[in-house]
PDB file of C-alpha atoms in Angstrom:
ATOM      1  CA  MET A   1      19.141  18.516 -20.207  1.00  0.00           C
ATOM      2  CA  LYS A   2      18.432  22.230 -20.193  1.00  0.00           C
ATOM      3  CA  GLU A   3      17.303  23.867 -16.986  1.00  0.00           C
ATOM      4  CA  MET A   4      13.520  24.067 -16.744  1.00  0.00           C
ATOM      5  CA  THR A   5      11.654  27.163 -15.693  1.00  0.00           C
ATOM      6  CA  GLU A   6       9.332  27.070 -12.695  1.00  0.00           C
ATOM      7  CA  HIS A   7       6.335  27.081 -15.046  1.00  0.00           C
ATOM      8  CA  GLU A   8       7.732  24.165 -17.080  1.00  0.00           C
ATOM      9  CA  VAL A   9       8.345  22.168 -13.900  1.00  0.00           C
ATOM     10  CA  PHE A  10       4.764  22.834 -12.799  1.00  0.00           C
ATOM     11  CA  LEU A  11       3.319  21.822 -16.184  1.00  0.00           C
ATOM     12  CA  GLN A  12       5.405  18.638 -16.290  1.00  0.00           C
ATOM     13  CA  LEU A  13       4.314  17.575 -12.786  1.00  0.00           C
ATOM     14  CA  ALA A  14       0.680  18.605 -13.358  1.00  0.00           C
ATOM     15  CA  SER A  15       0.684  16.407 -16.451  1.00  0.00           C
ATOM     16  CA  LEU A  16       2.010  13.456 -14.431  1.00  0.00           C
ATOM     17  CA  CYS A  17      -0.609  14.021 -11.738  1.00  0.00           C
ATOM     18  CA  ALA A  18      -3.370  14.115 -14.348  1.00  0.00           C
ATOM     19  CA  GLN A  19      -2.379  10.599 -15.442  1.00  0.00           C
ATOM     20  CA  ALA A  20      -2.149   8.945 -12.021  1.00  0.00           C
ATOM     21  CA  GLU A  21      -2.292   9.715  -8.307  1.00  0.00           C
ATOM     22  CA  HIS A  22       0.982  10.901  -6.816  1.00  0.00           C
ATOM     23  CA  CYS A  23       1.938  12.049  -3.331  1.00  0.00           C
ATOM     24  CA  GLN A  24       3.892  15.132  -2.284  1.00  0.00           C
ATOM     25  CA  TYR A  25       7.007  13.081  -1.565  1.00  0.00           C
ATOM     26  CA  GLU A  26       7.087  11.620  -5.088  1.00  0.00           C
ATOM     27  CA  MET A  27       6.756  15.051  -6.672  1.00  0.00           C
ATOM     28  CA  THR A  28       9.411  16.559  -4.405  1.00  0.00           C
ATOM     29  CA  GLU A  29      11.799  13.685  -5.160  1.00  0.00           C
ATOM     30  CA  LYS A  30      11.241  14.097  -8.886  1.00  0.00           C
ATOM     31  CA  MET A  31      12.055  17.821  -8.664  1.00  0.00           C
ATOM     32  CA  ARG A  32      15.129  17.058  -6.560  1.00  0.00           C
ATOM     33  CA  ARG A  33      16.361  14.615  -9.213  1.00  0.00           C
ATOM     34  CA  TRP A  34      15.779  17.270 -11.860  1.00  0.00           C
ATOM     35  CA  GLY A  35      17.967  19.668  -9.864  1.00  0.00           C
ATOM     36  CA  VAL A  36      15.176  22.155  -9.152  1.00  0.00           C
ATOM     37  CA  PRO A  37      16.173  24.641  -6.404  1.00  0.00           C
ATOM     38  CA  ASP A  38      14.448  24.226  -3.016  1.00  0.00           C
ATOM     39  CA  GLU A  39      12.579  27.540  -3.159  1.00  0.00           C
ATOM     40  CA  VAL A  40      11.170  26.683  -6.596  1.00  0.00           C
ATOM     41  CA  GLN A  41      10.200  23.221  -5.331  1.00  0.00           C
ATOM     42  CA  ALA A  42       8.247  24.814  -2.489  1.00  0.00           C
ATOM     43  CA  ARG A  43       6.357  27.178  -4.815  1.00  0.00           C
ATOM     44  CA  VAL A  44       5.562  24.430  -7.327  1.00  0.00           C
ATOM     45  CA  MET A  45       4.314  22.129  -4.544  1.00  0.00           C
ATOM     46  CA  GLU A  46       2.078  24.934  -3.239  1.00  0.00           C
ATOM     47  CA  ARG A  47       0.542  25.312  -6.705  1.00  0.00           C
ATOM     48  CA  LEU A  48       0.110  21.556  -7.140  1.00  0.00           C
ATOM     49  CA  ILE A  49      -1.638  21.267  -3.776  1.00  0.00           C
ATOM     50  CA  ALA A  50      -3.769  24.390  -4.292  1.00  0.00           C
ATOM     51  CA  GLY A  51      -4.838  23.077  -7.702  1.00  0.00           C
ATOM     52  CA  ARG A  52      -5.617  19.682  -6.123  1.00  0.00           C
ATOM     53  CA  TYR A  53      -3.211  17.924  -8.480  1.00  0.00           C
ATOM     54  CA  VAL A  54      -1.581  16.437  -5.393  1.00  0.00           C
ATOM     55  CA  ASP A  55      -3.607  15.313  -2.388  1.00  0.00           C
ATOM     56  CA  ASP A  56      -1.915  12.874  -0.006  1.00  0.00           C
ATOM     57  CA  GLU A  57      -5.205  11.634   1.444  1.00  0.00           C
ATOM     58  CA  ARG A  58      -6.665  10.919  -1.996  1.00  0.00           C
ATOM     59  CA  PHE A  59      -3.376   9.277  -2.963  1.00  0.00           C
ATOM     60  CA  ALA A  60      -3.430   7.091   0.171  1.00  0.00           C
ATOM     61  CA  ARG A  61      -6.982   5.868  -0.541  1.00  0.00           C
ATOM     62  CA  ALA A  62      -6.131   4.951  -4.136  1.00  0.00           C
ATOM     63  CA  TYR A  63      -2.833   3.356  -3.099  1.00  0.00           C
ATOM     64  CA  ILE A  64      -4.469   1.242  -0.392  1.00  0.00           C
ATOM     65  CA  LYS A  65      -7.203   0.070  -2.747  1.00  0.00           C
ATOM     66  CA  ASP A  66      -4.671  -0.921  -5.411  1.00  0.00           C
ATOM     67  CA  LYS A  67      -2.308  -2.706  -3.047  1.00  0.00           C
ATOM     68  CA  VAL A  68      -5.038  -4.646  -1.224  1.00  0.00           C
ATOM     69  CA  CYS A  69      -7.077  -5.609  -4.302  1.00  0.00           C
ATOM     70  CA  TYR A  70      -4.402  -6.162  -6.927  1.00  0.00           C
ATOM     71  CA  ASN A  71      -1.166  -6.867  -5.043  1.00  0.00           C
ATOM     72  CA  LYS A  72      -2.967  -8.748  -2.261  1.00  0.00           C
ATOM     73  CA  TRP A  73      -1.156  -6.928   0.516  1.00  0.00           C
ATOM     74  CA  GLY A  74      -2.292  -6.822   4.133  1.00  0.00           C
ATOM     75  CA  ARG A  75      -2.602  -3.763   6.341  1.00  0.00           C
ATOM     76  CA  ARG A  76       0.920  -3.873   7.767  1.00  0.00           C
ATOM     77  CA  LYS A  77       2.641  -3.992   4.378  1.00  0.00           C
ATOM     78  CA  VAL A  78       0.468  -1.182   2.989  1.00  0.00           C
ATOM     79  CA  GLU A  79       1.107   0.883   6.119  1.00  0.00           C
ATOM     80  CA  GLN A  80       4.864   0.457   5.745  1.00  0.00           C
ATOM     81  CA  ALA A  81       4.733   1.443   2.073  1.00  0.00           C
ATOM     82  CA  LEU A  82       2.757   4.600   2.908  1.00  0.00           C
ATOM     83  CA  TRP A  83       5.312   5.411   5.616  1.00  0.00           C
ATOM     84  CA  GLN A  84       8.082   5.090   3.018  1.00  0.00           C
ATOM     85  CA  LYS A  85       6.204   7.579   0.859  1.00  0.00           C
ATOM     86  CA  HIS A  86       6.176  10.024   3.799  1.00  0.00           C
ATOM     87  CA  ILE A  87       2.380  10.080   4.141  1.00  0.00           C
ATOM     88  CA  ASP A  88       1.438  11.733   7.459  1.00  0.00           C
ATOM     89  CA  GLU A  89       0.613   9.387  10.332  1.00  0.00           C
ATOM     90  CA  ASP A  90      -2.934  10.719  10.753  1.00  0.00           C
ATOM     91  CA  ILE A  91      -3.711  10.298   7.041  1.00  0.00           C
ATOM     92  CA  ARG A  92      -2.217   6.777   7.080  1.00  0.00           C
ATOM     93  CA  GLN A  93      -4.261   5.682  10.070  1.00  0.00           C
ATOM     94  CA  ARG A  94      -7.490   7.323   8.918  1.00  0.00           C
ATOM     95  CA  THR A  95      -7.342   5.834   5.421  1.00  0.00           C
ATOM     96  CA  LEU A  96      -6.203   2.403   6.603  1.00  0.00           C
ATOM     97  CA  ASP A  97      -9.032   2.317   9.153  1.00  0.00           C
ATOM     98  CA  GLU A  98     -11.497   2.743   6.282  1.00  0.00           C
ATOM     99  CA  VAL A  99     -10.634  -0.784   5.104  1.00  0.00           C
ATOM    100  CA  SER A 100     -12.550  -3.382   7.097  1.00  0.00           C
ATOM    101  CA  ASP A 101     -11.210  -6.725   8.297  1.00  0.00           C
ATOM    102  CA  GLU A 102     -13.752  -8.375   5.979  1.00  0.00           C
ATOM    103  CA  GLU A 103     -12.072  -6.767   2.958  1.00  0.00           C
ATOM    104  CA  TYR A 104      -8.698  -8.128   4.042  1.00  0.00           C
ATOM    105  CA  LEU A 105     -10.270 -11.549   4.654  1.00  0.00           C
ATOM    106  CA  ARG A 106     -11.764 -11.498   1.123  1.00  0.00           C
ATOM    107  CA  VAL A 107      -8.187 -11.253  -0.142  1.00  0.00           C
ATOM    108  CA  LEU A 108      -6.518 -13.534   2.412  1.00  0.00           C
ATOM    109  CA  ARG A 109      -8.843 -16.568   2.282  1.00  0.00           C
ATOM    110  CA  PRO A 110      -8.497 -17.311  -1.449  1.00  0.00           C
ATOM    111  CA  MET A 111      -4.776 -16.585  -1.278  1.00  0.00           C
ATOM    112  CA  LEU A 112      -4.284 -19.173   1.497  1.00  0.00           C
ATOM    113  CA  ARG A 113      -6.592 -21.611  -0.283  1.00  0.00           C
ATOM    114  CA  GLN A 114      -4.480 -21.316  -3.435  1.00  0.00           C
ATOM    115  CA  LYS A 115      -1.161 -21.499  -1.568  1.00  0.00           C
ATOM    116  CA  ARG A 116      -2.016 -24.499   0.618  1.00  0.00           C
ATOM    117  CA  PRO A 117      -1.499 -27.296  -1.966  1.00  0.00           C
ATOM    118  CA  SER A 118       1.991 -26.073  -2.830  1.00  0.00           C
ATOM    119  CA  VAL A 119       3.186 -25.976   0.809  1.00  0.00           C
ATOM    120  CA  LYS A 120       5.407 -28.923   1.623  1.00  0.00           C
ATOM    121  CA  ALA A 121       4.984 -29.990   5.241  1.00  0.00           C
ATOM    122  CA  ALA A 122       5.209 -33.113   7.377  1.00  0.00           C
ATOM    123  CA  ASN A 123       1.952 -32.362   9.218  1.00  0.00           C
ATOM    124  CA  ASP A 124      -0.868 -29.831   9.558  1.00  0.00           C
ATOM    125  CA  TYR A 125       0.927 -27.921  12.315  1.00  0.00           C
ATOM    126  CA  GLU A 126       3.984 -27.346  10.103  1.00  0.00           C
ATOM    127  CA  ARG A 127       1.748 -26.462   7.132  1.00  0.00           C
ATOM    128  CA  ASN A 128      -0.139 -23.934   9.280  1.00  0.00           C
ATOM    129  CA  GLN A 129       3.143 -22.367  10.397  1.00  0.00           C
ATOM    130  CA  LYS A 130       4.345 -22.017   6.806  1.00  0.00           C
ATOM    131  CA  LEU A 131       1.026 -20.541   5.686  1.00  0.00           C
ATOM    132  CA  MET A 132       1.140 -18.151   8.629  1.00  0.00           C
ATOM    133  CA  ARG A 133       4.674 -16.984   7.739  1.00  0.00           C
ATOM    134  CA  PHE A 134       3.592 -16.546   4.119  1.00  0.00           C
ATOM    135  CA  ALA A 135       0.591 -14.392   5.089  1.00  0.00           C
ATOM    136  CA  LEU A 136       2.621 -12.384   7.628  1.00  0.00           C
ATOM    137  CA  GLY A 137       5.115 -11.670   4.848  1.00  0.00           C
ATOM    138  CA  ARG A 138       2.267 -10.292   2.747  1.00  0.00           C
ATOM    139  CA  GLY A 139       1.460  -7.889   5.585  1.00  0.00           C
ATOM    140  CA  PHE A 140      -1.613  -9.501   7.085  1.00  0.00           C
ATOM    141  CA  THR A 141      -2.113  -9.301  10.827  1.00  0.00           C
ATOM    142  CA  PHE A 142      -1.728 -12.342  13.031  1.00  0.00           C
ATOM    143  CA  GLU A 143      -5.376 -12.052  14.151  1.00  0.00           C
ATOM    144  CA  LEU A 144      -6.742 -12.234  10.592  1.00  0.00           C
ATOM    145  CA  ILE A 145      -4.476 -15.136   9.697  1.00  0.00           C
ATOM    146  CA  ARG A 146      -5.563 -17.013  12.830  1.00  0.00           C
ATOM    147  CA  GLN A 147      -9.214 -16.497  11.850  1.00  0.00           C
ATOM    148  CA  CYS A 148      -8.599 -18.244   8.531  1.00  0.00           C
ATOM    149  CA  ILE A 149      -6.410 -21.019   9.918  1.00  0.00           C
ATOM    150  CA  ASP A 150      -8.630 -21.635  12.976  1.00  0.00           C
ATOM    151  CA  VAL A 151     -11.627 -22.079  10.700  1.00  0.00           C
ATOM    152  CA  GLU A 152      -9.607 -24.608   8.743  1.00  0.00           C
ATOM    153  CA  ASP A 153      -8.651 -26.542  11.862  1.00  0.00           C
ATOM    154  CA  GLU A 154     -12.353 -26.824  12.751  1.00  0.00           C
ATOM    155  CA  ASN A 155     -13.253 -28.032   9.259  1.00  0.00           C
ATOM    156  CA  SER A 156     -10.172 -30.270   9.067  1.00  0.00           C
ATOM    157  CA  SER A 157     -10.812 -30.703   5.344  1.00  0.00           C
ATOM    158  CA  TRP A 158      -8.785 -27.553   4.744  1.00  0.00           C
ATOM    159  CA  SER A 159     -11.277 -25.851   2.496  1.00  0.00           C
ATOM    160  CA  ILE A 160     -10.702 -22.246   3.485  1.00  0.00           C
ATOM    161  CA  PRO A 161     -14.052 -20.423   3.428  1.00  0.00           C
TER     162      PRO A 161
END
């Protein structure tokens, strides 16, 4: 592959950013893989940010929405994924705090309701533990999981609300 000019690198990345949200880390990694020198990377990133092609806060909001709604992830798993993408702590916390517990519960309740029949367990206690481990693995907090499972214990018919 021939070496790209700074302008070509910018156009290539701007085109990618026009198609989908990307964070600074993803763009920097892409340039690193292309073998773009550090000083050129810095200038291109400045232009991408100034032109609002890349905005980590906007990226975080879109990423959170996608992961919660479509991948059915809880807060902890989304937070870890944003950390891996090098999103600043303050942006992570601010954008994650915008998602209410009710939104997570809207995802968690049907997921547990669907999972429950396939869980093999000797008793309700064991079933609850397996469902809890499943939901923890999806990144939901213990408190939210308890809310769903406690409601079930009260109903004892196991129809998660």
